[in-house]
mmCIF file of C-alpha atoms in Angstrom:
data_model
loop_
_atom_site.group_PDB
_atom_site.id
_atom_site.type_symbol
_atom_site.label_atom_id
_atom_site.label_comp_id
_atom_site.label_asym_id
_atom_site.label_seq_id
_atom_site.Cartn_x
_atom_site.Cartn_y
_atom_site.Cartn_z
ATOM 1 C CA ALA J 1 118.638 67.972 51.132
ATOM 2 C CA GLN J 2 116.766 65.112 50.133
ATOM 3 C CA SER J 3 117.956 62.260 47.811
ATOM 4 C CA VAL J 4 117.050 58.805 46.876
ATOM 5 C CA THR J 5 119.507 55.719 45.659
ATOM 6 C CA GLN J 6 117.840 53.073 43.542
ATOM 7 C CA LEU J 7 119.834 50.115 43.893
ATOM 8 C CA GLY J 8 120.467 48.425 40.501
ATOM 9 C CA SER J 9 119.669 50.086 37.438
ATOM 10 C CA HIS J 10 118.593 46.755 35.873
ATOM 11 C CA VAL J 11 116.774 43.793 37.593
ATOM 12 C CA SER J 12 115.440 40.994 35.882
ATOM 13 C CA VAL J 13 113.193 38.272 37.244
ATOM 14 C CA SER J 14 110.872 35.582 35.440
ATOM 15 C CA GLU J 15 106.973 35.226 34.615
ATOM 16 C CA GLY J 16 105.647 34.304 38.299
ATOM 17 C CA ALA J 17 109.026 35.299 40.921
ATOM 18 C CA LEU J 18 108.886 37.744 43.280
ATOM 19 C CA VAL J 19 109.539 41.749 41.767
ATOM 20 C CA LEU J 20 111.857 43.651 44.612
ATOM 21 C CA LEU J 21 113.158 46.799 43.539
ATOM 22 C CA ARG J 22 115.413 48.086 46.325
ATOM 23 C CA CYS J 23 115.052 52.427 47.317
ATOM 24 C CA ASN J 24 116.688 54.077 49.625
ATOM 25 C CA TYR J 25 116.698 58.090 51.019
ATOM 26 C CA SER J 26 118.172 60.699 52.811
ATOM 27 C CA SER J 27 115.922 63.335 54.426
ATOM 28 C CA SER J 28 116.194 65.575 56.992
ATOM 29 C CA VAL J 29 112.478 66.055 57.649
ATOM 30 C CA PRO J 30 109.898 62.435 57.701
ATOM 31 C CA PRO J 31 109.339 62.540 53.871
ATOM 32 C CA TYR J 32 106.369 61.717 51.824
ATOM 33 C CA LEU J 33 107.788 58.582 49.147
ATOM 34 C CA PHE J 34 106.410 57.808 45.378
ATOM 35 C CA TRP J 35 106.843 54.750 42.731
ATOM 36 C CA TYR J 36 106.178 55.735 39.493
ATOM 37 C CA VAL J 37 106.069 53.255 36.693
ATOM 38 C CA GLN J 38 107.764 54.059 32.585
ATOM 39 C CA TYR J 39 106.902 52.689 29.624
ATOM 40 C CA PRO J 40 108.490 52.563 26.872
ATOM 41 C CA ASN J 41 107.554 56.147 24.995
ATOM 42 C CA GLN J 42 104.827 57.208 27.543
ATOM 43 C CA GLY J 43 104.900 59.521 30.994
ATOM 44 C CA LEU J 44 104.913 58.886 34.629
ATOM 45 C CA GLN J 45 102.528 56.797 36.165
ATOM 46 C CA LEU J 46 101.869 56.545 40.023
ATOM 47 C CA LEU J 47 102.115 53.697 41.046
ATOM 48 C CA LEU J 48 101.856 54.128 45.020
ATOM 49 C CA LYS J 49 102.271 56.705 47.196
ATOM 50 C CA TYR J 50 103.499 57.447 51.028
ATOM 51 C CA THR J 51 102.353 59.939 53.225
ATOM 52 C CA SER J 52 102.908 59.059 56.485
ATOM 53 C CA ALA J 53 99.928 56.790 56.855
ATOM 54 C CA ALA J 54 99.978 53.187 57.051
ATOM 55 C CA THR J 55 104.013 51.842 56.501
ATOM 56 C CA LEU J 56 102.611 49.330 54.220
ATOM 57 C CA VAL J 57 101.076 50.944 51.135
ATOM 58 C CA LYS J 58 99.207 48.838 48.075
ATOM 59 C CA GLY J 59 99.231 50.372 44.856
ATOM 60 C CA ILE J 60 97.867 49.331 41.667
ATOM 61 C CA ASN J 61 98.943 46.129 39.285
ATOM 62 C CA GLY J 62 99.696 44.194 42.548
ATOM 63 C CA PHE J 63 102.420 46.441 43.635
ATOM 64 C CA GLU J 64 103.227 47.205 47.520
ATOM 65 C CA ALA J 65 105.688 49.358 49.210
ATOM 66 C CA GLU J 66 106.628 49.192 52.853
ATOM 67 C CA PHE J 67 108.127 52.849 54.929
ATOM 68 C CA LYS J 68 110.532 51.390 57.024
ATOM 69 C CA LYS J 69 112.275 54.614 58.966
ATOM 70 C CA SER J 70 114.693 52.621 60.707
ATOM 71 C CA GLU J 71 116.519 51.650 57.841
ATOM 72 C CA THR J 72 115.195 54.372 55.426
ATOM 73 C CA SER J 73 114.122 52.199 53.071
ATOM 74 C CA PHE J 74 110.910 52.514 50.227
ATOM 75 C CA HIS J 75 111.671 49.142 48.926
ATOM 76 C CA LEU J 76 108.717 48.185 45.849
ATOM 77 C CA THR J 77 107.467 44.408 45.921
ATOM 78 C CA LYS J 78 105.068 42.537 44.038
ATOM 79 C CA PRO J 79 104.193 39.224 44.496
ATOM 80 C CA SER J 80 104.005 37.630 41.119
ATOM 81 C CA ALA J 81 105.631 39.139 37.810
ATOM 82 C CA HIS J 82 103.403 39.513 34.895
ATOM 83 C CA MET J 83 105.182 40.020 31.368
ATOM 84 C CA SER J 84 103.047 43.191 31.740
ATOM 85 C CA ASP J 85 105.526 44.119 34.023
ATOM 86 C CA ALA J 86 108.359 45.460 32.404
ATOM 87 C CA ALA J 87 109.305 48.941 32.807
ATOM 88 C CA GLU J 88 110.973 51.242 34.334
ATOM 89 C CA TYR J 89 110.265 51.983 37.506
ATOM 90 C CA PHE J 90 111.468 55.511 39.550
ATOM 91 C CA CYS J 91 111.203 56.028 43.376
ATOM 92 C CA ALA J 92 111.252 59.664 44.672
ATOM 93 C CA VAL J 93 111.061 61.205 47.807
ATOM 94 C CA SER J 94 109.644 64.899 48.910
ATOM 95 C CA GLU J 95 109.098 66.861 51.560
ATOM 96 C CA PRO J 96 105.752 66.506 53.212
ATOM 97 C CA GLY J 97 103.635 69.623 52.527
ATOM 98 C CA GLY J 98 101.395 71.353 50.122
ATOM 99 C CA TYR J 99 104.083 72.654 48.225
ATOM 100 C CA ASN J 100 107.355 71.037 47.743
ATOM 101 C CA LYS J 101 109.315 69.290 44.709
ATOM 102 C CA LEU J 102 109.862 65.798 43.775
ATOM 103 C CA ILE J 103 112.738 64.275 43.939
ATOM 104 C CA PHE J 104 113.645 61.203 41.511
ATOM 105 C CA GLY J 105 116.219 58.219 41.777
ATOM 106 C CA ALA J 106 117.924 57.304 38.852
ATOM 107 C CA GLY J 107 115.569 54.949 38.206
ATOM 108 C CA THR J 108 115.410 50.428 37.590
ATOM 109 C CA ARG J 109 114.342 48.614 34.418
ATOM 110 C CA LEU J 110 112.354 45.657 34.621
ATOM 111 C CA ALA J 111 112.699 43.022 32.989
ATOM 112 C CA VAL J 112 109.820 39.900 33.138
ATOM 113 C CA HIS J 113 111.209 36.931 30.704
ATOM 114 C CA PRO J 114 108.835 33.493 30.311
ATOM 115 C CA ASP K 1 89.884 65.017 32.754
ATOM 116 C CA ALA K 2 92.267 64.937 29.608
ATOM 117 C CA GLY K 3 95.292 64.846 32.098
ATOM 118 C CA VAL K 4 98.284 67.263 31.837
ATOM 119 C CA ILE K 5 98.303 67.850 28.079
ATOM 120 C CA GLN K 6 102.033 68.843 26.769
ATOM 121 C CA SER K 7 102.617 70.239 23.144
ATOM 122 C CA PRO K 8 104.137 69.126 20.531
ATOM 123 C CA ARG K 9 104.800 65.431 21.363
ATOM 124 C CA HIS K 10 107.365 65.676 19.229
ATOM 125 C CA GLU K 11 109.924 68.692 18.343
ATOM 126 C CA VAL K 12 113.112 68.293 15.984
ATOM 127 C CA THR K 13 114.524 71.816 15.585
ATOM 128 C CA GLU K 14 118.493 72.940 13.802
ATOM 129 C CA MET K 15 120.428 74.208 16.798
ATOM 130 C CA GLY K 16 120.483 78.077 16.851
ATOM 131 C CA GLN K 17 116.847 78.382 16.516
ATOM 132 C CA GLU K 18 114.042 79.266 19.664
ATOM 133 C CA VAL K 19 112.096 75.968 20.442
ATOM 134 C CA THR K 20 109.434 76.649 22.782
ATOM 135 C CA LEU K 21 107.569 73.313 25.396
ATOM 136 C CA ARG K 22 103.517 73.858 26.565
ATOM 137 C CA CYS K 23 101.690 72.142 29.090
ATOM 138 C CA LYS K 24 98.366 73.082 30.272
ATOM 139 C CA PRO K 25 97.638 71.355 34.011
ATOM 140 C CA ILE K 26 94.861 70.060 35.577
ATOM 141 C CA SER K 27 91.731 72.450 36.481
ATOM 142 C CA GLY K 28 92.663 73.300 39.996
ATOM 143 C CA HIS K 29 95.881 71.744 40.883
ATOM 144 C CA ASN K 30 98.292 74.587 41.688
ATOM 145 C CA SER K 31 101.519 73.313 41.611
ATOM 146 C CA LEU K 32 103.797 72.377 38.246
ATOM 147 C CA PHE K 33 107.248 71.105 37.869
ATOM 148 C CA TRP K 34 109.294 70.923 34.686
ATOM 149 C CA TYR K 35 111.335 67.935 34.524
ATOM 150 C CA ARG K 36 113.961 66.843 31.797
ATOM 151 C CA GLN K 37 114.973 63.111 30.952
ATOM 152 C CA THR K 38 117.882 61.695 29.765
ATOM 153 C CA MET K 39 119.558 58.526 29.409
ATOM 154 C CA MET K 40 122.670 59.605 31.069
ATOM 155 C CA ARG K 41 121.083 62.265 34.267
ATOM 156 C CA GLY K 42 117.504 60.639 34.336
ATOM 157 C CA LEU K 43 114.736 62.509 35.793
ATOM 158 C CA GLU K 44 115.994 66.088 36.917
ATOM 159 C CA LEU K 45 113.815 69.063 38.012
ATOM 160 C CA LEU K 46 114.230 72.093 35.536
ATOM 161 C CA ILE K 47 111.763 74.363 37.937
ATOM 162 C CA TYR K 48 108.250 74.666 39.011
ATOM 163 C CA PHE K 49 105.093 77.356 40.120
ATOM 164 C CA ASN K 50 103.042 77.126 42.876
ATOM 165 C CA ASN K 51 99.524 79.272 41.906
ATOM 166 C CA ASN K 52 102.076 80.852 39.091
ATOM 167 C CA VAL K 53 104.153 82.314 40.685
ATOM 168 C CA PRO K 54 108.042 80.976 39.868
ATOM 169 C CA ILE K 55 109.341 78.887 43.471
ATOM 170 C CA ASP K 56 112.652 76.430 42.476
ATOM 171 C CA ASP K 57 114.349 77.348 39.412
ATOM 172 C CA SER K 58 117.855 76.235 40.610
ATOM 173 C CA GLY K 59 117.671 73.591 38.076
ATOM 174 C CA MET K 60 117.144 75.749 35.273
ATOM 175 C CA PRO K 61 120.806 74.432 33.638
ATOM 176 C CA GLU K 62 121.648 78.295 31.350
ATOM 177 C CA ASP K 63 120.470 81.294 30.559
ATOM 178 C CA ARG K 64 118.886 80.144 27.755
ATOM 179 C CA PHE K 65 116.363 78.096 29.311
ATOM 180 C CA SER K 66 113.640 79.681 30.716
ATOM 181 C CA ALA K 67 109.815 79.497 31.667
ATOM 182 C CA LYS K 68 106.695 81.377 32.140
ATOM 183 C CA MET K 69 103.570 80.551 33.627
ATOM 184 C CA PRO K 70 101.304 83.521 32.410
ATOM 185 C CA ASN K 71 98.012 82.031 34.128
ATOM 186 C CA ALA K 72 96.842 78.899 36.077
ATOM 187 C CA SER K 73 95.664 76.722 33.036
ATOM 188 C CA PHE K 74 99.105 77.420 31.179
ATOM 189 C CA SER K 75 103.346 76.763 30.781
ATOM 190 C CA THR K 76 105.454 77.494 28.419
ATOM 191 C CA LEU K 77 109.392 76.141 28.213
ATOM 192 C CA LYS K 78 110.878 78.182 25.827
ATOM 193 C CA ILE K 79 114.983 77.281 25.147
ATOM 194 C CA GLN K 80 117.148 80.197 22.834
ATOM 195 C CA PRO K 81 119.341 79.241 21.311
ATOM 196 C CA SER K 82 119.223 75.620 21.124
ATOM 197 C CA GLU K 83 122.032 73.197 21.145
ATOM 198 C CA PRO K 84 121.918 69.571 20.476
ATOM 199 C CA ARG K 85 122.684 68.914 23.506
ATOM 200 C CA ASP K 86 119.298 69.675 24.698
ATOM 201 C CA SER K 87 117.707 66.884 23.063
ATOM 202 C CA ALA K 88 115.782 64.840 25.576
ATOM 203 C CA VAL K 89 111.948 64.013 26.703
ATOM 204 C CA TYR K 90 110.442 67.610 28.922
ATOM 205 C CA PHE K 91 107.695 66.623 31.001
ATOM 206 C CA CYS K 92 105.333 68.521 32.794
ATOM 207 C CA ALA K 93 103.363 67.120 35.846
ATOM 208 C CA SER K 94 101.080 68.788 37.714
ATOM 209 C CA ARG K 95 99.171 68.269 41.665
ATOM 210 C CA PRO K 96 97.154 69.760 44.007
ATOM 211 C CA LEU K 97 97.074 71.261 47.226
ATOM 212 C CA ASP K 98 97.562 68.320 48.465
ATOM 213 C CA GLY K 99 97.642 65.182 46.049
ATOM 214 C CA GLY K 100 99.525 63.275 43.919
ATOM 215 C CA TYR K 101 101.974 64.491 40.783
ATOM 216 C CA THR K 102 99.696 63.536 37.373
ATOM 217 C CA PHE K 103 102.695 63.869 34.950
ATOM 218 C CA GLY K 104 101.958 64.438 30.540
ATOM 219 C CA SER K 105 102.758 62.732 28.022
ATOM 220 C CA GLY K 106 106.615 64.658 27.323
ATOM 221 C CA THR K 107 108.002 66.444 24.838
ATOM 222 C CA ARG K 108 110.258 64.228 23.007
ATOM 223 C CA LEU K 109 112.801 67.199 21.476
ATOM 224 C CA THR K 110 115.271 66.697 19.416
ATOM 225 C CA VAL K 111 118.166 69.139 18.187
ATOM 226 C CA VAL K 112 119.839 68.718 15.082
#
């Protein structure tokens, strides 16, 4: 069975500071990994995804994530936080291939203060 | 491309009533997923379809919940009878065979 653990349900950073949101996965097969963002009262928007190509994945809004098999991690980073980055972030895992379900972590709420 | 379309956006109903949530996936997407989001349990996968066929409904909480996908462009999630603990945001998502998942804006259900 696959699962995702997001360390820290709440993260607070200053505007301009580094953003680091942690995600560790458990999977019996090489997984596909995703980060989604959810703004208040909205659906989930894909930030980036890892599908067994380059281990460093760049996404939208300046975010990137690195797949580290030895650490079973897929942490999300952004060099400089903006106020508009305040939202909830979800890490998710699926088995590779076309017909597989997406399993989400519990989410991390990011607050950005001036 | 209008994205995944869910209706209604908000639903308030009385306990015991039947509730039907609707989803129109993106044209050409082979898979459709129903998720439920609550503060306590986060995002839970309820059921998903591949090519209109239900593949895994192990997440459906109980027999009061049912889902159908009569064709490639429409799916429903029905709760009968509804209970206050069913109050949540219900998301529909679709994806093509080899692509990412696209989520709808969700239906916020309140059962009073």
